[in-house]
PDB file of C-alpha atoms in Angstrom:
ATOM      1  CA  MET A   1      56.469 197.364 105.167  1.00 49.00           C
ATOM      2  CA  ALA A   2      52.905 198.131 103.174  1.00 51.00           C
ATOM      3  CA  GLU A   3      50.051 197.440 104.520  1.00 49.00           C
ATOM      4  CA  PRO A   4      49.170 195.201 101.648  1.00 55.00           C
ATOM      5  CA  ASP A   5      52.412 193.110 101.388  1.00 58.00           C
ATOM      6  CA  TYR A   6      52.638 193.224 105.525  1.00 53.00           C
ATOM      7  CA  PHE A   7      48.903 190.760 105.084  1.00 50.00           C
ATOM      8  CA  LYS A   8      50.347 188.906 101.724  1.00 50.00           C
ATOM      9  CA  ASN A   9      53.220 187.764 103.490  1.00 55.00           C
ATOM     10  CA  ALA A  10      51.118 187.324 106.871  1.00 53.00           C
ATOM     11  CA  LEU A  11      49.164 184.537 104.821  1.00 48.00           C
ATOM     12  CA  ALA A  12      51.904 183.393 102.245  1.00 51.00           C
ATOM     13  CA  ASN A  13      53.620 182.069 105.294  1.00 55.00           C
ATOM     14  CA  PHE A  14      50.021 180.342 106.580  1.00 52.00           C
ATOM     15  CA  THR A  15      49.349 178.625 103.747  1.00 54.00           C
ATOM     16  CA  PHE A  16      53.315 177.495 104.043  1.00 60.00           C
ATOM     17  CA  GLU A  17      52.985 175.931 107.817  1.00 67.00           C
ATOM     18  CA  ALA A  18      49.620 174.805 106.674  1.00 55.00           C
ATOM     19  CA  ALA A  19      50.813 172.769 103.803  1.00 56.00           C
ATOM     20  CA  CYS A  20      53.972 172.147 104.997  1.00 73.00           C
ATOM     21  CA  GLY A  21      55.329 173.247 107.648  1.00 77.00           C
ATOM     22  CA  GLY A  22      54.655 169.846 110.068  1.00 83.00           C
ATOM     23  CA  ALA A  23      56.028 167.829 106.665  1.00 87.00           C
ATOM     24  CA  ILE A  24      59.150 169.259 106.773  1.00 90.00           C
ATOM     25  CA  ARG A  25      59.854 169.796 110.632  1.00 92.00           C
ATOM     26  CA  HIS A  26      59.311 166.007 110.429  1.00 89.00           C
ATOM     27  CA  LEU A  27      61.328 164.893 108.046  1.00 92.00           C
ATOM     28  CA  THR A  28      64.203 166.945 109.121  1.00 94.00           C
ATOM     29  CA  ASP A  29      64.086 165.088 112.392  1.00 94.00           C
ATOM     30  CA  SER A  30      64.307 161.969 110.433  1.00 94.00           C
ATOM     31  CA  GLY A  31      67.436 162.789 108.929  1.00 94.00           C
ATOM     32  CA  TYR A  32      66.222 163.343 105.769  1.00 95.00           C
ATOM     33  CA  SER A  33      68.029 166.070 103.305  1.00 96.00           C
ATOM     34  CA  VAL A  34      66.670 168.892 101.618  1.00 95.00           C
ATOM     35  CA  THR A  35      66.147 167.806  98.926  1.00 95.00           C
ATOM     36  CA  GLN A  36      64.500 164.894  99.907  1.00 96.00           C
ATOM     37  CA  ILE A  37      61.982 167.258 101.672  1.00 93.00           C
ATOM     38  CA  MET A  38      61.677 168.150  98.179  1.00 92.00           C
ATOM     39  CA  GLU A  39      61.006 165.330  96.622  1.00 92.00           C
ATOM     40  CA  ARG A  40      58.397 164.249  99.502  1.00 89.00           C
ATOM     41  CA  LEU A  41      56.711 166.760  99.841  1.00 86.00           C
ATOM     42  CA  GLN A  42      52.909 167.647  98.268  1.00 82.00           C
ATOM     43  CA  PHE A  43      52.350 171.613  98.183  1.00 75.00           C
ATOM     44  CA  PRO A  44      55.236 173.410  95.736  1.00 79.00           C
ATOM     45  CA  THR A  45      57.576 175.269  97.663  1.00 84.00           C
ATOM     46  CA  SER A  46      60.860 176.262  96.400  1.00 87.00           C
ATOM     47  CA  TYR A  47      63.862 175.498  97.217  1.00 92.00           C
ATOM     48  CA  ASP A  48      65.352 178.382  99.352  1.00 92.00           C
ATOM     49  CA  ARG A  49      62.339 177.931 101.126  1.00 91.00           C
ATOM     50  CA  VAL A  50      62.520 175.155 102.412  1.00 92.00           C
ATOM     51  CA  GLN A  51      66.107 175.032 103.066  1.00 95.00           C
ATOM     52  CA  LYS A  52      66.004 177.642 105.628  1.00 93.00           C
ATOM     53  CA  ALA A  53      62.467 176.024 107.641  1.00 93.00           C
ATOM     54  CA  VAL A  54      64.695 172.591 107.922  1.00 95.00           C
ATOM     55  CA  TRP A  55      68.123 175.407 109.006  1.00 96.00           C
ATOM     56  CA  GLU A  56      65.733 176.522 111.122  1.00 94.00           C
ATOM     57  CA  ARG A  57      64.652 173.644 113.008  1.00 94.00           C
ATOM     58  CA  LEU A  58      68.136 172.312 112.934  1.00 97.00           C
ATOM     59  CA  LEU A  59      68.904 175.217 115.510  1.00 96.00           C
ATOM     60  CA  ASP A  60      65.554 174.781 116.778  1.00 94.00           C
ATOM     61  CA  THR A  61      66.133 171.303 117.818  1.00 95.00           C
ATOM     62  CA  GLY A  62      70.223 171.900 118.667  1.00 95.00           C
ATOM     63  CA  VAL A  63      70.892 169.539 116.325  1.00 97.00           C
ATOM     64  CA  ILE A  64      73.204 172.273 115.130  1.00 97.00           C
ATOM     65  CA  LEU A  65      74.177 175.055 117.644  1.00 97.00           C
ATOM     66  CA  LEU A  66      75.180 178.789 116.178  1.00 96.00           C
ATOM     67  CA  THR A  67      78.002 178.720 120.339  1.00 95.00           C
ATOM     68  CA  GLN A  68      80.265 176.057 121.650  1.00 95.00           C
ATOM     69  CA  PRO A  69      78.426 173.253 123.579  1.00 95.00           C
ATOM     70  CA  GLY A  70      78.787 173.796 127.175  1.00 91.00           C
ATOM     71  CA  SER A  71      79.119 177.461 127.107  1.00 85.00           C
ATOM     72  CA  GLY A  72      75.758 177.874 128.768  1.00 70.00           C
ATOM     73  CA  ASP A  73      74.280 179.721 125.907  1.00 59.00           C
ATOM     74  CA  VAL A  74      70.791 178.571 125.492  1.00 57.00           C
ATOM     75  CA  ILE A  75      67.952 179.368 122.210  1.00 58.00           C
ATOM     76  CA  PRO A  76      64.604 179.749 123.160  1.00 57.00           C
ATOM     77  CA  LYS A  77      62.858 177.155 121.723  1.00 59.00           C
ATOM     78  CA  ALA A  78      59.684 177.336 119.201  1.00 57.00           C
ATOM     79  CA  GLU A  79      57.293 175.889 119.026  1.00 62.00           C
ATOM     80  CA  PHE A  80      53.846 176.389 116.861  1.00 59.00           C
ATOM     81  CA  VAL A  81      50.543 177.178 118.063  1.00 65.00           C
ATOM     82  CA  LYS A  82      47.423 176.581 116.390  1.00 66.00           C
ATOM     83  CA  GLU A  83      45.066 179.524 117.219  1.00 68.00           C
ATOM     84  CA  TYR A  84      41.088 179.862 116.552  1.00 68.00           C
ATOM     85  CA  ASP A  85      39.786 183.360 115.109  1.00 62.00           C
ATOM     86  CA  LYS A  86      35.709 184.761 116.757  1.00 62.00           C
ATOM     87  CA  TYR A  87      34.691 182.890 113.181  1.00 64.00           C
ATOM     88  CA  GLY A  88      36.714 179.451 113.567  1.00 66.00           C
ATOM     89  CA  LYS A  89      39.337 180.016 111.504  1.00 64.00           C
ATOM     90  CA  VAL A  90      43.102 177.943 112.054  1.00 63.00           C
ATOM     91  CA  SER A  91      46.131 180.183 112.403  1.00 59.00           C
ATOM     92  CA  PHE A  92      49.668 178.898 113.779  1.00 57.00           C
ATOM     93  CA  ARG A  93      52.064 181.459 114.710  1.00 62.00           C
ATOM     94  CA  LYS A  94      55.605 180.789 116.118  1.00 60.00           C
ATOM     95  CA  VAL A  95      56.638 181.340 119.737  1.00 61.00           C
ATOM     96  CA  SER A  96      59.728 180.965 121.698  1.00 58.00           C
ATOM     97  CA  VAL A  97      59.564 179.276 124.606  1.00 57.00           C
ATOM     98  CA  PRO A  98      62.370 180.658 127.033  1.00 56.00           C
ATOM     99  CA  ALA A  99      64.621 178.818 128.964  1.00 56.00           C
ATOM    100  CA  ALA A 100      66.459 178.827 132.393  1.00 55.00           C
ATOM    101  CA  PRO A 101      70.395 179.877 131.635  1.00 61.00           C
ATOM    102  CA  LYS A 102      72.555 176.750 132.270  1.00 69.00           C
ATOM    103  CA  GLU A 103      76.129 176.976 134.112  1.00 83.00           C
ATOM    104  CA  PRO A 104      79.006 176.592 131.674  1.00 88.00           C
ATOM    105  CA  LEU A 105      80.563 173.300 131.254  1.00 91.00           C
ATOM    106  CA  ARG A 106      84.275 173.350 132.761  1.00 93.00           C
ATOM    107  CA  PHE A 107      85.744 170.789 129.863  1.00 94.00           C
ATOM    108  CA  ILE A 108      89.041 168.834 130.593  1.00 94.00           C
ATOM    109  CA  GLU A 109      90.767 169.230 127.112  1.00 93.00           C
ATOM    110  CA  ILE A 110      92.440 166.445 125.397  1.00 92.00           C
ATOM    111  CA  PRO A 111      94.668 166.515 122.358  1.00 92.00           C
ATOM    112  CA  PHE A 112      93.755 163.173 120.214  1.00 92.00           C
ATOM    113  CA  ASN A 113      95.825 160.550 120.040  1.00 90.00           C
ATOM    114  CA  PRO A 114      96.599 160.364 116.007  1.00 87.00           C
ATOM    115  CA  ALA A 115      97.792 156.464 116.811  1.00 86.00           C
ATOM    116  CA  CYS A 116      94.174 155.708 117.554  1.00 89.00           C
ATOM    117  CA  HIS A 117      91.666 154.431 115.428  1.00 91.00           C
ATOM    118  CA  LEU A 118      88.849 157.510 115.521  1.00 93.00           C
ATOM    119  CA  ALA A 119      85.741 156.072 114.480  1.00 94.00           C
ATOM    120  CA  SER A 120      86.120 153.718 117.064  1.00 95.00           C
ATOM    121  CA  PHE A 121      87.463 156.422 119.516  1.00 95.00           C
ATOM    122  CA  LEU A 122      83.829 158.606 118.529  1.00 96.00           C
ATOM    123  CA  LEU A 123      81.855 155.549 118.829  1.00 96.00           C
ATOM    124  CA  GLU A 124      82.634 154.916 122.411  1.00 96.00           C
ATOM    125  CA  LYS A 125      82.638 158.647 123.073  1.00 96.00           C
ATOM    126  CA  CYS A 126      79.363 158.758 121.444  1.00 96.00           C
ATOM    127  CA  SER A 127      77.946 155.431 123.686  1.00 96.00           C
ATOM    128  CA  GLN A 128      79.942 157.319 127.121  1.00 96.00           C
ATOM    129  CA  ASN A 129      77.840 160.175 126.451  1.00 97.00           C
ATOM    130  CA  GLY A 130      74.684 159.849 123.937  1.00 95.00           C
ATOM    131  CA  GLN A 131      74.676 161.704 120.608  1.00 92.00           C
ATOM    132  CA  ASP A 132      72.155 164.695 122.397  1.00 94.00           C
ATOM    133  CA  ALA A 133      75.325 165.533 124.459  1.00 96.00           C
ATOM    134  CA  SER A 134      77.927 165.163 121.740  1.00 97.00           C
ATOM    135  CA  TYR A 135      78.971 167.530 119.154  1.00 98.00           C
ATOM    136  CA  VAL A 136      81.172 168.319 116.758  1.00 97.00           C
ATOM    137  CA  SER A 137      82.755 171.933 114.734  1.00 95.00           C
ATOM    138  CA  CYS A 138      82.051 172.431 111.487  1.00 94.00           C
ATOM    139  CA  ASP A 139      83.819 175.405 109.884  1.00 91.00           C
ATOM    140  CA  PHE A 140      82.064 174.369 106.433  1.00 92.00           C
ATOM    141  CA  GLY A 141      80.922 177.809 105.498  1.00 90.00           C
ATOM    142  CA  LEU A 142      84.256 179.463 106.306  1.00 87.00           C
ATOM    143  CA  GLU A 143      86.179 178.283 103.402  1.00 79.00           C
ATOM    144  CA  LYS A 144      83.614 177.322 101.411  1.00 80.00           C
ATOM    145  CA  GLY A 145      85.241 177.509  98.144  1.00 82.00           C
ATOM    146  CA  SER A 146      87.476 175.601  99.111  1.00 85.00           C
ATOM    147  CA  PHE A 147      85.518 173.188 101.247  1.00 86.00           C
ATOM    148  CA  LEU A 148      83.149 172.923  98.230  1.00 84.00           C
ATOM    149  CA  THR A 149      86.778 171.785  95.893  1.00 87.00           C
ATOM    150  CA  ASN A 150      88.611 170.102  98.536  1.00 89.00           C
ATOM    151  CA  CYS A 151      86.616 168.314 100.645  1.00 91.00           C
ATOM    152  CA  LEU A 152      83.359 167.576  98.823  1.00 93.00           C
ATOM    153  CA  PRO A 153      84.673 165.116  96.267  1.00 94.00           C
ATOM    154  CA  LEU A 154      85.620 162.126  98.975  1.00 95.00           C
ATOM    155  CA  LEU A 155      82.414 162.259 100.342  1.00 96.00           C
ATOM    156  CA  ASP A 156      79.611 159.869  99.232  1.00 96.00           C
ATOM    157  CA  PRO A 157      76.251 161.263  97.137  1.00 96.00           C
ATOM    158  CA  LYS A 158      74.464 161.840 100.541  1.00 96.00           C
ATOM    159  CA  GLN A 159      76.846 163.045 102.323  1.00 96.00           C
ATOM    160  CA  GLN A 160      77.444 165.771 100.239  1.00 96.00           C
ATOM    161  CA  GLU A 161      74.105 166.279  99.233  1.00 96.00           C
ATOM    162  CA  TYR A 162      72.798 166.768 103.291  1.00 96.00           C
ATOM    163  CA  LEU A 163      75.749 169.031 103.606  1.00 96.00           C
ATOM    164  CA  THR A 164      75.714 171.664 100.511  1.00 95.00           C
ATOM    165  CA  GLY A 165      71.770 171.846 101.014  1.00 95.00           C
ATOM    166  CA  LEU A 166      72.102 173.676 103.811  1.00 95.00           C
ATOM    167  CA  PRO A 167      73.032 177.482 104.297  1.00 95.00           C
ATOM    168  CA  TRP A 168      76.014 177.110 106.859  1.00 95.00           C
ATOM    169  CA  PRO A 169      77.303 180.973 107.474  1.00 94.00           C
ATOM    170  CA  ALA A 170      81.031 182.309 107.953  1.00 93.00           C
ATOM    171  CA  LYS A 171      81.540 180.986 111.196  1.00 93.00           C
ATOM    172  CA  LEU A 172      82.088 178.102 113.163  1.00 94.00           C
ATOM    173  CA  CYS A 173      79.101 176.061 113.826  1.00 96.00           C
ATOM    174  CA  TYR A 174      78.274 173.050 115.897  1.00 97.00           C
ATOM    175  CA  HIS A 175      76.745 169.929 114.494  1.00 97.00           C
ATOM    176  CA  LYS A 176      75.572 166.909 117.126  1.00 97.00           C
ATOM    177  CA  LEU A 177      77.751 163.617 116.399  1.00 97.00           C
ATOM    178  CA  ASP A 178      75.460 161.410 114.948  1.00 96.00           C
ATOM    179  CA  ARG A 179      76.109 158.510 112.619  1.00 95.00           C
ATOM    180  CA  ARG A 180      75.758 160.645 109.152  1.00 96.00           C
ATOM    181  CA  MET A 181      78.341 163.326 110.598  1.00 96.00           C
ATOM    182  CA  LEU A 182      80.429 160.904 112.746  1.00 96.00           C
ATOM    183  CA  GLU A 183      81.030 159.501 108.778  1.00 96.00           C
ATOM    184  CA  ILE A 184      81.629 162.553 107.362  1.00 96.00           C
ATOM    185  CA  VAL A 185      84.371 163.364 109.887  1.00 95.00           C
ATOM    186  CA  VAL A 186      86.265 160.771 110.173  1.00 95.00           C
ATOM    187  CA  ARG A 187      85.805 160.899 106.073  1.00 95.00           C
ATOM    188  CA  LEU A 188      87.549 164.174 106.103  1.00 94.00           C
ATOM    189  CA  TYR A 189      89.986 163.444 109.098  1.00 93.00           C
ATOM    190  CA  GLU A 190      91.597 160.074 107.453  1.00 91.00           C
ATOM    191  CA  ASN A 191      91.997 162.111 103.944  1.00 92.00           C
ATOM    192  CA  GLY A 192      93.550 165.045 105.980  1.00 90.00           C
ATOM    193  CA  LYS A 193      91.190 167.494 105.840  1.00 91.00           C
ATOM    194  CA  TYR A 194      89.629 167.538 109.255  1.00 90.00           C
ATOM    195  CA  GLN A 195      90.916 169.382 112.172  1.00 88.00           C
ATOM    196  CA  GLY A 196      88.918 170.959 115.263  1.00 92.00           C
ATOM    197  CA  ASN A 197      87.101 170.097 118.090  1.00 95.00           C
ATOM    198  CA  CYS A 198      84.516 167.606 120.004  1.00 96.00           C
ATOM    199  CA  TYR A 199      82.558 168.054 122.887  1.00 97.00           C
ATOM    200  CA  PHE A 200      80.746 165.565 124.845  1.00 97.00           C
ATOM    201  CA  LEU A 201      79.026 167.393 127.566  1.00 96.00           C
ATOM    202  CA  LYS A 202      78.719 164.044 130.376  1.00 95.00           C
ATOM    203  CA  THR A 203      82.005 163.253 130.745  1.00 96.00           C
ATOM    204  CA  LYS A 204      82.961 167.004 130.033  1.00 96.00           C
ATOM    205  CA  GLU A 205      85.825 166.383 127.818  1.00 96.00           C
ATOM    206  CA  HIS A 206      86.584 168.779 124.660  1.00 96.00           C
ATOM    207  CA  ILE A 207      88.763 166.728 122.088  1.00 95.00           C
ATOM    208  CA  THR A 208      91.451 168.941 119.350  1.00 93.00           C
ATOM    209  CA  PHE A 209      91.689 167.527 116.419  1.00 87.00           C
ATOM    210  CA  PHE A 210      94.590 168.350 114.065  1.00 79.00           C
ATOM    211  CA  ILE A 211      95.283 167.498 110.584  1.00 68.00           C
ATOM    212  CA  ASN A 212      96.555 163.627 110.571  1.00 55.00           C
ATOM    213  CA  ASN A 213     100.161 163.449 109.801  1.00 48.00           C
ATOM    214  CA  PRO A 214     103.500 162.082 110.996  1.00 46.00           C
ATOM    215  CA  LEU A 215     103.861 165.918 113.023  1.00 43.00           C
ATOM    216  CA  HIS A 216     101.306 165.784 115.164  1.00 42.00           C
ATOM    217  CA  ARG A 217     101.627 162.437 115.983  1.00 41.00           C
ATOM    218  CA  TYR A 218     105.490 163.140 117.166  1.00 39.00           C
ATOM    219  CA  GLN A 219     103.668 166.215 118.739  1.00 40.00           C
ATOM    220  CA  TYR A 220     101.206 163.674 120.539  1.00 38.00           C
ATOM    221  CA  ASP A 221     103.914 161.709 121.274  1.00 41.00           C
ATOM    222  CA  ARG A 222     106.211 164.696 123.299  1.00 41.00           C
ATOM    223  CA  THR A 223     102.946 165.876 125.247  1.00 41.00           C
ATOM    224  CA  HIS A 224     102.072 162.661 126.671  1.00 38.00           C
ATOM    225  CA  ARG A 225     105.547 160.812 127.199  1.00 36.00           C
ATOM    226  CA  ILE A 226     104.907 157.692 125.526  1.00 32.00           C
ATOM    227  CA  LEU A 227     107.890 157.747 122.647  1.00 24.00           C
TER     228      LEU A 227
END
């Protein structure tokens, strides 16, 4: 990178951080979508820039994981450090705080009983484990065209706004099972559009979900001998 470009980008990053970086992180932590954050910013900022900052915040805080929960992989936490030069000018620098590696969890694998009420089941598991230790797999970026056509119309406008505002990569991701994501998963599952996995870290349970249809109910009953 040419030296003028380096300083231009450094200045742009500093201006962005000073003007709205903290506000974006606070609003992201409060559950706002990218569109809602854009509406609340006083400093003119591009949608792509806000989207990137929101995604980074969700990764930094562990709301979204790019590796399986409980795998032992630890992403260094990001912090913004305020610094002063010899003239007293303030700048912000993003630093990674290393975290100690963790032992992988050994999960009990359990297929979800389709005869159960999914919302009640997930609420009970989240109550036992806490929101920070409950995750659900998301494949929204793997089949993006199919998701936009077949799944998105099943969701309400606020749910659609949240999901489409995030730059989902073409790989399996994992989202904390907060109230919003729980309602999204339940809505998709009840309409035969979700199959995936939930991970509950305290109880060490790995729950698998298949498309809700009679065949999978029969397979569950055979496996668990409750015909």
